[in-house]
CSV table of C-alpha atoms in Angstrom, one decimal:
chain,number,residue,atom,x,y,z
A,1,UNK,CA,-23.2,-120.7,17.3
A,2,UNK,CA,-25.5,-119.7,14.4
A,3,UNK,CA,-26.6,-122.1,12.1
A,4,UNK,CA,-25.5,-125.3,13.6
A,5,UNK,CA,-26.9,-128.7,13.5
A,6,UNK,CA,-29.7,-129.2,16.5
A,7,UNK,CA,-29.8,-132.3,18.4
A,8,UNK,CA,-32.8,-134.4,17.8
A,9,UNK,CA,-33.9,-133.8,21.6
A,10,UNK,CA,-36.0,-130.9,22.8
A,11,UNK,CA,-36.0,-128.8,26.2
A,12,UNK,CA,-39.4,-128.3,28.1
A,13,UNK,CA,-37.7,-124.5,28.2
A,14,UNK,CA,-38.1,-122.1,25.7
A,15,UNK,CA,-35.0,-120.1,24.5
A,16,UNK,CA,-36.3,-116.4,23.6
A,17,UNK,CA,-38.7,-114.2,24.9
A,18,UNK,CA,-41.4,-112.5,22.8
A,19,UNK,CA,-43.5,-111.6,25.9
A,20,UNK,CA,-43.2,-107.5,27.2
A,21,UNK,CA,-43.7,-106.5,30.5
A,22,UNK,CA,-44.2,-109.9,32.2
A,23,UNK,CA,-43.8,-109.6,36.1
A,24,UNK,CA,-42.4,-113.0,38.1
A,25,UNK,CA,-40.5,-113.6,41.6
A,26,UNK,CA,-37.5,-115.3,41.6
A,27,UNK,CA,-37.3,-117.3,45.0
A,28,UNK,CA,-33.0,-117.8,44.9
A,29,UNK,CA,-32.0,-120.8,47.6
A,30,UNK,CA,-28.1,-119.7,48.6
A,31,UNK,CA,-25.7,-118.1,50.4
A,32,UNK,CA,-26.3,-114.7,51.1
A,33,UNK,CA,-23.7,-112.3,50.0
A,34,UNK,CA,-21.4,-114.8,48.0
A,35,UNK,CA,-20.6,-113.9,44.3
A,36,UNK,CA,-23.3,-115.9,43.0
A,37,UNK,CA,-25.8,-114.2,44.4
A,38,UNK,CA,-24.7,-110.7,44.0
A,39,UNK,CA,-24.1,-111.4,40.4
A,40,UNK,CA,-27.6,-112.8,40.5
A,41,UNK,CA,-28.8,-109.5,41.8
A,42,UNK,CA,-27.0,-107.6,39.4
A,43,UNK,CA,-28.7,-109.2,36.4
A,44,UNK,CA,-32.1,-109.8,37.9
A,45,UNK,CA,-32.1,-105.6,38.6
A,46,UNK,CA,-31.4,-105.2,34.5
A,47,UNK,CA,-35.4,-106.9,34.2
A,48,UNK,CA,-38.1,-104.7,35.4
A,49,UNK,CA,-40.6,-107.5,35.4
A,50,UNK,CA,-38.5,-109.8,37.9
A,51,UNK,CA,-38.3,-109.6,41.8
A,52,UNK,CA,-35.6,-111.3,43.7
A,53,UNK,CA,-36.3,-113.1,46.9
A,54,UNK,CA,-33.5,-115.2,48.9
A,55,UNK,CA,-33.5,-117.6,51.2
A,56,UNK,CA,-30.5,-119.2,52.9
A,57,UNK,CA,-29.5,-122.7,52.7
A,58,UNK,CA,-29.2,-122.6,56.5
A,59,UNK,CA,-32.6,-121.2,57.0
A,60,UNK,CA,-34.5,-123.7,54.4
A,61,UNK,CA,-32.3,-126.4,56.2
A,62,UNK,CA,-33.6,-125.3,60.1
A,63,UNK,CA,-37.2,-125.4,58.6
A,64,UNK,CA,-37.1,-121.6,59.1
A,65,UNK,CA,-38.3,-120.8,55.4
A,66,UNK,CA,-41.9,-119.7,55.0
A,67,UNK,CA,-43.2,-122.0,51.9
A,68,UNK,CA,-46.5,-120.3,51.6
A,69,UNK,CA,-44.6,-117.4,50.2
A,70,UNK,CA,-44.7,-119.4,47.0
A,71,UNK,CA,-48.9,-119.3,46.8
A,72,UNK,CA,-49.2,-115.3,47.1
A,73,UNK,CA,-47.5,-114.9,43.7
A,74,UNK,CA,-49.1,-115.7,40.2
A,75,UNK,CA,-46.0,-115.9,38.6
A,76,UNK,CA,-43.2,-117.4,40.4
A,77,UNK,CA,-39.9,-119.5,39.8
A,78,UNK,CA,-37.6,-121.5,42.7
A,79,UNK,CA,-34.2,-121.5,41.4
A,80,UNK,CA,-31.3,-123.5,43.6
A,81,UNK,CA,-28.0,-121.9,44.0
A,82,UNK,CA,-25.0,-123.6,45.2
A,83,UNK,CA,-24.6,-124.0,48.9
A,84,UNK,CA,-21.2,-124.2,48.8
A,85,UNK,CA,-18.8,-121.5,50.4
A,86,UNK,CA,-20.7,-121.8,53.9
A,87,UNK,CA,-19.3,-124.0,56.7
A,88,UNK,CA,-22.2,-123.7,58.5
A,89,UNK,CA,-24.4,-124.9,55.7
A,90,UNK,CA,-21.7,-128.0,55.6
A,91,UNK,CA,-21.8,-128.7,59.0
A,92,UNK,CA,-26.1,-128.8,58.9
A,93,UNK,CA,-26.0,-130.9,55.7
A,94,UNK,CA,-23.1,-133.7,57.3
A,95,UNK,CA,-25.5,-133.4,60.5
A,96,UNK,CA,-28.8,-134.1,58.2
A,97,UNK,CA,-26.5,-137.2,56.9
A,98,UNK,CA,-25.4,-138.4,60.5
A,99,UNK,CA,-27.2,-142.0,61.0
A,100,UNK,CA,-28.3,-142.6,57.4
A,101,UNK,CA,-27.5,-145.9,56.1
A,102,UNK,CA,-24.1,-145.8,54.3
A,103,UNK,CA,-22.0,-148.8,52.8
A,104,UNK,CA,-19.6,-150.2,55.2
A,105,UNK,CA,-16.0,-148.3,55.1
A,106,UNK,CA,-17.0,-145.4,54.3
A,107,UNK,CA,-15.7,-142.4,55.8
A,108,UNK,CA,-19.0,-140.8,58.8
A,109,UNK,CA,-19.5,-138.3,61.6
A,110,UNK,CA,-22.0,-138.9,64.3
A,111,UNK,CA,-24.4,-135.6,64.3
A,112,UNK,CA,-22.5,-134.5,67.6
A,113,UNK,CA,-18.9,-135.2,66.4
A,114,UNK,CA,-20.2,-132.7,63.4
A,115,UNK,CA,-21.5,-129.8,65.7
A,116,UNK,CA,-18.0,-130.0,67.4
A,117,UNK,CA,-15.5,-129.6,64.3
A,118,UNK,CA,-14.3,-126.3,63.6
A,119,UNK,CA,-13.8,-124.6,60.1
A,120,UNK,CA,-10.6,-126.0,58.8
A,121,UNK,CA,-10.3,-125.1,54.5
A,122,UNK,CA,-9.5,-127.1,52.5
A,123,UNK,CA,-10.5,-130.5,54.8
A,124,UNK,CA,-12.5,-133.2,52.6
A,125,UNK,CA,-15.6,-134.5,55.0
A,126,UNK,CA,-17.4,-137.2,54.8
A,127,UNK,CA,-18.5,-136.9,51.4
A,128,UNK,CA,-21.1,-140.2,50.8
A,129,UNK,CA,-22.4,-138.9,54.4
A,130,UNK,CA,-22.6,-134.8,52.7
A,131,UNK,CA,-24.7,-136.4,49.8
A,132,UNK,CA,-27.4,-138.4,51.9
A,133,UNK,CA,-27.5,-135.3,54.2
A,134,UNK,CA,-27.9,-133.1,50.9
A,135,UNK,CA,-30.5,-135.5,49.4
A,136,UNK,CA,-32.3,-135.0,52.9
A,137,UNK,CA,-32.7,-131.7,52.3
A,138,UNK,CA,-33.3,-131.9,48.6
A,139,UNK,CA,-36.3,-134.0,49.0
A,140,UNK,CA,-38.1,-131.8,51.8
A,141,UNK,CA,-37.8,-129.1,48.8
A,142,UNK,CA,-39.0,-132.1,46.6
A,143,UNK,CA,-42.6,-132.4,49.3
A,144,UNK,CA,-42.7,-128.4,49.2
A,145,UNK,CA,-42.8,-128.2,45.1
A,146,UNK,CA,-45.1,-130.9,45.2
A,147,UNK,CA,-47.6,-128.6,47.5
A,148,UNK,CA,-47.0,-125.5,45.6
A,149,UNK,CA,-49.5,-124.4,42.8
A,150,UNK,CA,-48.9,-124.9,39.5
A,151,UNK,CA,-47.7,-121.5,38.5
A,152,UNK,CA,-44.8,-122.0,40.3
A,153,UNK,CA,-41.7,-123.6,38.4
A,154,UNK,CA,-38.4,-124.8,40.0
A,155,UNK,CA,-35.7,-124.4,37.9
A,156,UNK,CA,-33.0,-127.1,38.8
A,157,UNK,CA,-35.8,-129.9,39.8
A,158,UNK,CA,-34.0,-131.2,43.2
A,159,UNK,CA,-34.6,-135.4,41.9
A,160,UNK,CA,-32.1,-133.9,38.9
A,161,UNK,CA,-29.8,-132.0,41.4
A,162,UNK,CA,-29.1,-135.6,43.4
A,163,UNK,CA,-28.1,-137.3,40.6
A,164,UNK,CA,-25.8,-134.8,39.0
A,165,UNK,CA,-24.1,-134.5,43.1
A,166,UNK,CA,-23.9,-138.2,42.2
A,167,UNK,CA,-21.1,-138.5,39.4
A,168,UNK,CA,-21.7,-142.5,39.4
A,169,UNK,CA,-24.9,-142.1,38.5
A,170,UNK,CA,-25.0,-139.5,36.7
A,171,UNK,CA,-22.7,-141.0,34.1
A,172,UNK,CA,-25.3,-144.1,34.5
A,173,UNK,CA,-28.1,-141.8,33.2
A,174,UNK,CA,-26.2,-140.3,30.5
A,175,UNK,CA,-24.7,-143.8,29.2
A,176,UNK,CA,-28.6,-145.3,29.1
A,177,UNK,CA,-28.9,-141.7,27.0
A,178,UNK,CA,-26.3,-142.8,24.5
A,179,UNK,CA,-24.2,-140.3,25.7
A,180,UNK,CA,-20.4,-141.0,24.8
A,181,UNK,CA,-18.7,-140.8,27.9
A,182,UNK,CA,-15.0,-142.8,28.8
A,183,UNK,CA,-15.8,-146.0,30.3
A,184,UNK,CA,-16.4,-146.6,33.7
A,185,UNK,CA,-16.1,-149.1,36.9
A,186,UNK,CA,-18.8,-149.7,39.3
A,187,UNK,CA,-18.2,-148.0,42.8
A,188,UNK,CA,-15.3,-149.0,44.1
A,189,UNK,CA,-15.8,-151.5,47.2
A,190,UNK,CA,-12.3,-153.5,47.0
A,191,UNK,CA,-10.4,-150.5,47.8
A,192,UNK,CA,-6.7,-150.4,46.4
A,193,UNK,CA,-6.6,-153.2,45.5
A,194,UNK,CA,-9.6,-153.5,43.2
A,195,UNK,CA,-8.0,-150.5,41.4
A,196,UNK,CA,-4.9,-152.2,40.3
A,197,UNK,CA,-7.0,-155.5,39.2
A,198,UNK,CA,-8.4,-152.6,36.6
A,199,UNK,CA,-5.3,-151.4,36.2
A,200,UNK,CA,-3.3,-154.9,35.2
A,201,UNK,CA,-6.0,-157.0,34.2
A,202,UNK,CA,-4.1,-159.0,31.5
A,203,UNK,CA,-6.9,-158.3,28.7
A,204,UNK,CA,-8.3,-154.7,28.9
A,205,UNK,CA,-6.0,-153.2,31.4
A,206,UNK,CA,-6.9,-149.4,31.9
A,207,UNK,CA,-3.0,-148.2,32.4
A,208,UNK,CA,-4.0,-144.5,33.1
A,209,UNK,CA,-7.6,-143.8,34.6
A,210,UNK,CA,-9.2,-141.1,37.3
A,211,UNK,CA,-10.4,-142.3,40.5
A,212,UNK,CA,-12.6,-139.9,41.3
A,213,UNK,CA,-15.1,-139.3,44.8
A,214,UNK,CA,-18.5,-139.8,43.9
A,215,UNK,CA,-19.7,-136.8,45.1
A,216,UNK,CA,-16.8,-134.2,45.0
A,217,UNK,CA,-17.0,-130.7,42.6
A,218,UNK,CA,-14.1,-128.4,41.6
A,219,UNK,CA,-11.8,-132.2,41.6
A,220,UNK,CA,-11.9,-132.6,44.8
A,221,UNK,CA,-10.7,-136.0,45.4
A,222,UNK,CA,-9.6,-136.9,42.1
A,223,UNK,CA,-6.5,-139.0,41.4
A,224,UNK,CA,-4.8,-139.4,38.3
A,225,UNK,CA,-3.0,-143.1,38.0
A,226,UNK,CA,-1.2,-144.8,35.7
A,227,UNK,CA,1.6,-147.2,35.6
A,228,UNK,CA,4.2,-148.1,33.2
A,229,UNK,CA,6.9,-150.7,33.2
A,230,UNK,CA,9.9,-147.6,33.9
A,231,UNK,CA,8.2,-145.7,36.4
A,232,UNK,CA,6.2,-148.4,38.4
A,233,UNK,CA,2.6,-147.0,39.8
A,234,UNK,CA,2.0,-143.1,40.1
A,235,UNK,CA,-0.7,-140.9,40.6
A,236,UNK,CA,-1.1,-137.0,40.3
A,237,UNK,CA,-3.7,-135.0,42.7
A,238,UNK,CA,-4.5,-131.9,44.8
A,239,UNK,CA,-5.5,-133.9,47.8
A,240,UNK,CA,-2.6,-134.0,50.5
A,241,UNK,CA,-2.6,-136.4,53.3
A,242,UNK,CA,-1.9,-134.8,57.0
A,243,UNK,CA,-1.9,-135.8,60.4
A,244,UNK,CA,-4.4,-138.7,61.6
A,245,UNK,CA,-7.8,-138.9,62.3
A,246,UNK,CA,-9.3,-142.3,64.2
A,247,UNK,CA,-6.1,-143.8,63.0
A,248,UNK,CA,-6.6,-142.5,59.4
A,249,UNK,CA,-4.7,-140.2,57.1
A,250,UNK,CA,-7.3,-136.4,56.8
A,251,UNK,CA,-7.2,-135.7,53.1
A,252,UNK,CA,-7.0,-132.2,52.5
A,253,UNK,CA,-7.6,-130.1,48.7
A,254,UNK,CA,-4.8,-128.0,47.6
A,255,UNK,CA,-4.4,-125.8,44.3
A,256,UNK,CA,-1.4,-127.5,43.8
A,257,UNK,CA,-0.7,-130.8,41.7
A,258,UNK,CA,1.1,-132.8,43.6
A,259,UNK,CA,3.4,-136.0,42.2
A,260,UNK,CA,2.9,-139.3,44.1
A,261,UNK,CA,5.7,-141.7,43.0
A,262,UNK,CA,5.7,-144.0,46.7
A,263,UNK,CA,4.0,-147.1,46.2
A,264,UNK,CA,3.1,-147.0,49.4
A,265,UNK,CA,1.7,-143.3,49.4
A,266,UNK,CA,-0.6,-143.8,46.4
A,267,UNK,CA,-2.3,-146.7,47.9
A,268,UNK,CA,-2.8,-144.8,51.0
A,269,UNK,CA,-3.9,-142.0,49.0
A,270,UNK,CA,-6.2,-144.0,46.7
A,271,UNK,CA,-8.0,-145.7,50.1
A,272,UNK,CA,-8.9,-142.5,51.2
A,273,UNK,CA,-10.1,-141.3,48.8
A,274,UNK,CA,-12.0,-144.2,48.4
A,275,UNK,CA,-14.1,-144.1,51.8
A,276,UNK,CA,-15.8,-141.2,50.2
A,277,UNK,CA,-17.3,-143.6,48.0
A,278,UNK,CA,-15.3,-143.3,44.3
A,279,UNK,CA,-15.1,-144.7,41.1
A,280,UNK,CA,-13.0,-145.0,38.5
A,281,UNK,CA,-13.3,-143.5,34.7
A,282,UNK,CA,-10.9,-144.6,31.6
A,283,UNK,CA,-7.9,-141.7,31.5
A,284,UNK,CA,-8.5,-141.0,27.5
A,285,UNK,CA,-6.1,-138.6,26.1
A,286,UNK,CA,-7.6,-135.6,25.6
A,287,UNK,CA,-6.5,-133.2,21.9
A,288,UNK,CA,-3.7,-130.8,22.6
A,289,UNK,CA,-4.2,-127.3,21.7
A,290,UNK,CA,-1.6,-123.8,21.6
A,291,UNK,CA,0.9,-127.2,23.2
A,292,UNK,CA,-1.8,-127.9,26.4
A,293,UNK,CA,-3.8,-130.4,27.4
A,294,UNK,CA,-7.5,-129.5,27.0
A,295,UNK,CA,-11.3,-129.9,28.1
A,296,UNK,CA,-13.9,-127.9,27.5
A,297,UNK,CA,-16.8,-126.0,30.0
A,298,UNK,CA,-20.1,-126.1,27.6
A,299,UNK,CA,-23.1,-124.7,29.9
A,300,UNK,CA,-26.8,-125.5,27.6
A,301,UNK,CA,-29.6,-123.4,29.0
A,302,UNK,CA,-33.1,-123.9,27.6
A,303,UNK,CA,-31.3,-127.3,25.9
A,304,UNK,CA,-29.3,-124.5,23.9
A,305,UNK,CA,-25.5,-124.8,23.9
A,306,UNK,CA,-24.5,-121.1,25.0
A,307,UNK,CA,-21.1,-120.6,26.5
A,308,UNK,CA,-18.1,-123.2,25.6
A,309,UNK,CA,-15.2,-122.3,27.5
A,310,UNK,CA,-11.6,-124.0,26.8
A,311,UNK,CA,-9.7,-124.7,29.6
A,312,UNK,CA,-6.0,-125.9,29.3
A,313,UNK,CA,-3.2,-127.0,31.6
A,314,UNK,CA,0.1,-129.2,31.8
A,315,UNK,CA,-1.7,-131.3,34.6
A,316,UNK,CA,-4.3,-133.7,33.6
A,317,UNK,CA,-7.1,-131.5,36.0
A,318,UNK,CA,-7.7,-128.2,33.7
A,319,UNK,CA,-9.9,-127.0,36.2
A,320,UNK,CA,-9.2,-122.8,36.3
A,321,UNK,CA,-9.0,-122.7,40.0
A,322,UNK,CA,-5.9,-125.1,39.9
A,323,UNK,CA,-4.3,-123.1,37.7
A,324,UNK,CA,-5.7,-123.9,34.5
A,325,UNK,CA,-5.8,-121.5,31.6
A,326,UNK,CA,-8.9,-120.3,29.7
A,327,UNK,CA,-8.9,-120.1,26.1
A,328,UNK,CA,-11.1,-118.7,23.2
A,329,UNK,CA,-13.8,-120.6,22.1
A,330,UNK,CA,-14.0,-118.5,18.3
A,331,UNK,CA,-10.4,-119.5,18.3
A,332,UNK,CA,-11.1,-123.1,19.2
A,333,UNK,CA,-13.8,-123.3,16.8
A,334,UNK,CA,-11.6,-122.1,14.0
A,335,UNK,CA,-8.7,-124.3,14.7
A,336,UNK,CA,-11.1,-127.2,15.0
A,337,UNK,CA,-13.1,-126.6,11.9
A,338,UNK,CA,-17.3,-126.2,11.7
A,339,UNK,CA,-17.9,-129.6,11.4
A,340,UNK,CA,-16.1,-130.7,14.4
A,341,UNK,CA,-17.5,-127.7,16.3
A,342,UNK,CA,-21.0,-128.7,15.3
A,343,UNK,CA,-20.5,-132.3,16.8
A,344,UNK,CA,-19.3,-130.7,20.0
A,345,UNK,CA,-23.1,-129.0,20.4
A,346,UNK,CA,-25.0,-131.8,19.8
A,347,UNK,CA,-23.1,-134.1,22.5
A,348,UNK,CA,-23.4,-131.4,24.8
A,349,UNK,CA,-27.3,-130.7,24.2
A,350,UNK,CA,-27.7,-134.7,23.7
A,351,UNK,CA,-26.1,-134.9,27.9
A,352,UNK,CA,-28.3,-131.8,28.8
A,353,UNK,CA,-31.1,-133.5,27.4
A,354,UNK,CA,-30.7,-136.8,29.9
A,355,UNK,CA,-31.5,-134.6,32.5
A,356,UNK,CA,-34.6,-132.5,30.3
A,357,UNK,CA,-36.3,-130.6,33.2
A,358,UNK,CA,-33.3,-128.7,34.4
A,359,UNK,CA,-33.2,-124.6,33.0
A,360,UNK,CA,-29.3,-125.2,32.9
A,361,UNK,CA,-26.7,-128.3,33.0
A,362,UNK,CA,-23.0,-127.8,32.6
A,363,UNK,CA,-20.9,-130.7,31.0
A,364,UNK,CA,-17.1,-130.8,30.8
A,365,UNK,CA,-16.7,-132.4,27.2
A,366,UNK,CA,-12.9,-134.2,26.3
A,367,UNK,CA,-12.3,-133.7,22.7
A,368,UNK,CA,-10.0,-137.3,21.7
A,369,UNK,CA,-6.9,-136.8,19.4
A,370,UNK,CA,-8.0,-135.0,16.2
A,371,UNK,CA,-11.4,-133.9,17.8
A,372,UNK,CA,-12.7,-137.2,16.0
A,373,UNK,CA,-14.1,-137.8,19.3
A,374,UNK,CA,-16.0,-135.5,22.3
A,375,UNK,CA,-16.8,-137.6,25.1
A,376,UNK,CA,-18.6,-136.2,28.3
A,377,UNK,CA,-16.6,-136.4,31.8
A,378,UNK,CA,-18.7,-134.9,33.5
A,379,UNK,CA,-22.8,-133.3,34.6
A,380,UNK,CA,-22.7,-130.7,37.1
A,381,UNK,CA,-26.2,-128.7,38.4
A,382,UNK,CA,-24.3,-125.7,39.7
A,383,UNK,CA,-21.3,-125.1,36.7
A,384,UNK,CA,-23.0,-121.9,34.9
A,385,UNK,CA,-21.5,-119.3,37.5
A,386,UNK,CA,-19.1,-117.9,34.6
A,387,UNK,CA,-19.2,-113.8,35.0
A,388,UNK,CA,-18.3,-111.8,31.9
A,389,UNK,CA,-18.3,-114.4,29.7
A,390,UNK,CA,-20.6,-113.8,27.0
A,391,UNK,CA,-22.4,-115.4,24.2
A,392,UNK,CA,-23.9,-113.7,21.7
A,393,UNK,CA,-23.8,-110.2,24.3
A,394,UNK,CA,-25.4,-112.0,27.5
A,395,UNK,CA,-23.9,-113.6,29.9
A,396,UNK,CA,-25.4,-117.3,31.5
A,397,UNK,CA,-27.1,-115.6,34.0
A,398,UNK,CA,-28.9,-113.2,31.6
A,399,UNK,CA,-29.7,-116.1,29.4
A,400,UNK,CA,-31.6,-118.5,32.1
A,401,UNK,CA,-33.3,-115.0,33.4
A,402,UNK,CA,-34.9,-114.4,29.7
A,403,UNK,CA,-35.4,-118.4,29.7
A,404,UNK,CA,-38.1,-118.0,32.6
A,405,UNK,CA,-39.7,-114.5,31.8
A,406,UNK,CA,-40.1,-116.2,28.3
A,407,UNK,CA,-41.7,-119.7,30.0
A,408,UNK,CA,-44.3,-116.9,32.1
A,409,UNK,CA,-44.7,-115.8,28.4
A,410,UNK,CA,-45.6,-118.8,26.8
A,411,UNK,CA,-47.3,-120.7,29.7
A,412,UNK,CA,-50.1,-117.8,30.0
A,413,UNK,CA,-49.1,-118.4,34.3
């Protein structure tokens, strides 16, 4: 990505390096022993002047974390992993939720209905009651920070890390940005029913759009809808429906995109989904490429556009772990043309720019029909876990570890 066009916003982070020899601990909050971490490990081990520490997301959740850890190091960075893959860490979060105010209707747990449940993959939880639970936790890091000297940055601030767990607002923040993004309801309160009235609103009608869970990753939750005069109402999603709970259908992820062509299904379907507190976003129909349907994966570090990742499907979700296919971005870029390419930068750097104090946001861009168009679906805090993938030689983990040694650098810390 040489010689492109930069966006007329800056990063607080500097890209490169000069600095030799510069010693720093890296304090990683995560799950011990998941790929993230050990991949981590792996690339922290190819810096002599870095040491690793981690501390679980159970642990910093029980209060069992020893904070002062932070003050016996001149040079020191907090960086927050995902705390995903960890049922434990699930159940503590949805217990930190338990009693929090949440809107009426939406799906909760008492704190003692939580400690009961057992693992069961693939189950969707209480999500609005996850987030307040995560936000919990996010601003006792928040007081801890504020404590901590100087010296010590945090690389994913945890204010910035709420928002992008909030898709809703998130979009809010990038919109006010002047951010292109499809358009968007409110959160959903009417249920159903409030869908359709989007849907077949005489003037402005969105025929096709993606109800999607507020606070969901990996499209958890998401439902594709549209509705034509020959095939009625229909909507396309992952999320089965078992057996009930308190009278209510469980909804439950799959890798599989399933066809929902009962009336009566889909609006059971999209009231579920809507206790988890949703919203919905314009379906816009994305450019086809090599005969697919296709987004694209753009992770900026330093407020530097690195990796771009294609991802393509049949299904309207391209996500890889449904199936989707990963394509090459020099190929994109060639079939696309430089100028086009360039224009896909600057939006992503513009969104990563709306949240400024982050090391490293990931957007999923939609290029519209003839990439005339690139408009940002989504924020996420945790989307830079792509191993082997390189730009330039380095993968993103390399790139956000020379991003801090080269802050040390510069800041004189």
């Amino acid at each position: 990505m040489s010689g492109r066009a930069r966006s007329a916003t800056t990063s607080p982070w500097v890209s490169e390096c000069e600095g030799q020899g510069v010693r720093c601990h890296l304090f990683v909050v995560g799950v011990p022993g998941t790929k993230r971490l050990l991949h981590l490990q792996e690339a922290v081990s190819r810096r002599p002047g870095m040491q690793m520490h981690v501390w679980s997301w159970l642990d910093v959740i029980r209060g069992e974390v020893d904070w002062t850890e932070l003050r016996r190091h001149d040079r020191c960075f907090l960086r927050l992993e995902s705390p995903g893959k960890d049922w434990a860490v699930e159940q503590a979060i949805l217990q930190r939720g338990s009693g929090l105010d949440l809107e009426v209707g939406l799906e909760s747990w008492t704190a003692e209905e939580v400690g009961s449940m057992t693992l069961r993959p693939g189950v969707i939880l209480a999500q609005a009651q996850w987030w307040r639970g995560w936000c919990h936790v996010l601003w006792g890091i928040r007081r801890r920070l504020d404590e901590a000297p100087p010296t010590v940055f945090c690389t994913s601030p945890p204010e910035e890390v709420a928002i992008l767990f909030h898709k809703h607002s998130c979009q809010m923040r990038l919109e006010a940005a002047a951010v292109p993004c499809p358009t968007a309801s409110g959160i959903i309160t009417g249920g159903y029913a409030e869908i359709r009235e989007l849907m077949e609103r005489r003037e402005g009608g969105w025929k096709r759009l993606f109800l999607k869970p507020c606070h969901g990753s990996s499209a958890s939750g998401v439902v594709a809808l549209e509705v034509s005069p020959r095939h009625g109402i229909q909507a396309r999603s992952t999320v089965e429906m078992r057996s009930a709970t308190r009278g209510r259908g469980e909804l439950f992820n799959s890798r599989r995109v399933k066809l929902y062509t009962d009336p009566v299904q889909v609006e059971q379907l999209c009231e579920a989904v809507s206790r988890h507190r949703a919203y919905a976003q314009q379906w816009v129909p994305k450019a086809g490429w090599q005969g697919l349907r296709m987004d694209l994966r753009v992770v900026v570090i330093a407020g530097r556009a690195r990796h771009v990742v294609p991802r393509l499907s049949e299904a309207p979700m391209t996500n890889l772990q449904l199936g989707g296919r990963r394509g090459e971005a020099e190929e994109l870029r060639a079939h696309m043309g430089e100028e086009a390419w360039q224009r896909l930068i600057m939006t992503a750097e513009a969104a990563a720019a709306a949240f400024a104090t982050s090391l490293h946001v990931s957007l999923d861009i939609a290029p519209t029909s003839g990439f005339r168009r690139f408009l940002v679906l989504e924020a996420n805090a945790f989307g830079d876990f792509l191993p082997d993938l390189l730009w330039e030689g380095r993968e993103t983990y390399d790139w956000e570890l020379d991003a801090m040694l080269a802050q040390v650098s510069t800041s004189g810390a």
